[in-house]
Short mmCIF file of C-alpha atoms in Angstrom, two decimals:
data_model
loop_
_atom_site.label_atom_id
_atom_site.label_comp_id
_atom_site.label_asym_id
_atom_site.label_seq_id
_atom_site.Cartn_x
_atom_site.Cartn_y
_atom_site.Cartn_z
CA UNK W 122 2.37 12.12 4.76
CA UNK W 123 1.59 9.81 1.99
CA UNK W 124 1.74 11.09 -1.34
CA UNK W 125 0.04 8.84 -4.44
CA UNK W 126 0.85 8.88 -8.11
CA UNK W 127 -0.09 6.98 -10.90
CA UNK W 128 1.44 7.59 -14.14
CA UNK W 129 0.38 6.80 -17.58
CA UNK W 130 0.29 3.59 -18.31
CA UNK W 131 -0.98 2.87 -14.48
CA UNK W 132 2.22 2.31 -12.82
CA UNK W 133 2.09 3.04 -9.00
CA UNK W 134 4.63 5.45 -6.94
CA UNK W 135 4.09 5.85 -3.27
CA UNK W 136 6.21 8.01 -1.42
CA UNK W 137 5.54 8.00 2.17
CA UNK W 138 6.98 9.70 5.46
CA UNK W 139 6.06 9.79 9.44
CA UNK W 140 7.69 11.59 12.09
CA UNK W 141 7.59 8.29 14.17
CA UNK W 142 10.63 5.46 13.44
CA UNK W 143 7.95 2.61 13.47
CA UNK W 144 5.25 4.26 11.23
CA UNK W 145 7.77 5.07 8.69
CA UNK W 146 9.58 1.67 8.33
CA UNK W 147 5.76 0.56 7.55
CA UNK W 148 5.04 2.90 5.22
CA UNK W 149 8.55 2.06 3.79
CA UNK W 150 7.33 -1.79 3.10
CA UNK W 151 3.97 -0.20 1.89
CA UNK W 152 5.81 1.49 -0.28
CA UNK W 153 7.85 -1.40 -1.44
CA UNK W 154 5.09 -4.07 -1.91
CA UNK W 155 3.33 -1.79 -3.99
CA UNK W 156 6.25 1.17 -6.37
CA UNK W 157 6.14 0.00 -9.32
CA UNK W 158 3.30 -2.43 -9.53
CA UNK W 159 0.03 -1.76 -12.15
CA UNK W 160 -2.78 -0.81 -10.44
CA UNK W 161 -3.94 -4.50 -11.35
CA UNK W 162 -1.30 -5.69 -9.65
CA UNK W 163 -2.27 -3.66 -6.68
CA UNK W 164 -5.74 -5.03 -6.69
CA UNK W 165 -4.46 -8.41 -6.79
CA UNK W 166 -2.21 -8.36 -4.52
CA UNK W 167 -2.72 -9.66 -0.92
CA UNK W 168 -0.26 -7.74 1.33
CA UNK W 169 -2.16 -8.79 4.66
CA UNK W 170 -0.44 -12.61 3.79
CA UNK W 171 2.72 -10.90 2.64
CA UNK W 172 2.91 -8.97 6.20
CA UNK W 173 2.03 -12.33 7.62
CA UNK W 174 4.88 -14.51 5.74
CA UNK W 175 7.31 -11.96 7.38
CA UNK W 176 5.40 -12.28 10.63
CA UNK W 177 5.07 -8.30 10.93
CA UNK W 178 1.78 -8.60 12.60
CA UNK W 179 3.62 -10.64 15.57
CA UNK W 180 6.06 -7.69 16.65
CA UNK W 181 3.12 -4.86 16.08
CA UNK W 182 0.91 -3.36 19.14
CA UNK W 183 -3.09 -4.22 17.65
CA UNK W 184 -3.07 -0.04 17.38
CA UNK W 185 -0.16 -0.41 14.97
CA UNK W 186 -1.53 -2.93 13.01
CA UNK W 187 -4.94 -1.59 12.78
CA UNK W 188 -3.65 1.72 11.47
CA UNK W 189 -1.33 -0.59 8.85
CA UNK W 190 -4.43 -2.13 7.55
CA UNK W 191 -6.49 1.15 7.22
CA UNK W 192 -3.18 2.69 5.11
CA UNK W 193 -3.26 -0.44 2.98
CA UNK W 194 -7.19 0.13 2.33
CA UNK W 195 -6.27 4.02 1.56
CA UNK W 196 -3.88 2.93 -1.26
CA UNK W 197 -6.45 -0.19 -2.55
CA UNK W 198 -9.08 2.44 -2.88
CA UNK W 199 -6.94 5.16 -4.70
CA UNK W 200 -6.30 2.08 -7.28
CA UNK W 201 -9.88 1.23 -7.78
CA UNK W 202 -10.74 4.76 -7.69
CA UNK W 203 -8.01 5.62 -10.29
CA UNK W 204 -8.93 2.43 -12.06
CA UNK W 205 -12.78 2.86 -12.44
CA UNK W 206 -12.14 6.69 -13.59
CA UNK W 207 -9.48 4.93 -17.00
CA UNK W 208 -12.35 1.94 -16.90
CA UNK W 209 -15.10 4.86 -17.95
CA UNK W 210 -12.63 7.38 -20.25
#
């Protein structure tokens, strides 16, 4: 479960959860690379190198990863999303 909220003034809080030990210690670093953060911030930041300076990808089944990447998409398109909406109010 992966709930999404932006506040006001476009800050980012991602609270996350899995039944499975592995899936939530990676939505735990999700959630770290990207509380707190504008949604700017969010667009501009590349968490696929981050993962890769602390060699995440390495210790990951390709399954794993693949479903890492498609959560980090999720949350990158819930900031453009939420972005484009403020970009046309």
């Amino acid at each position: 479960m992966v709930d999404f909220q932006v506040d006001n003034v476009g800050l980012v809080a991602i609270k996350a959860t899995s039944d499975s030990a592995i899936v939530k210690g990676l939505l735990s670093l999700i959630s770290i690379a990207f509380n707190g953060k504008h949604l700017e911030q969010i667009a501009n930041f590349d968490v696929i190198q981050w993962f890769d300076q602390l060699d995440l990808k390495s210790h990951l089944t390709p399954g794993r990863t693949q479903g890492l990447e498609a959560i980090i998409r999720t949350v990158k398109a819930h900031c453009d999303a939420i972005t484009t909406k403020l970009d046309i109010e």
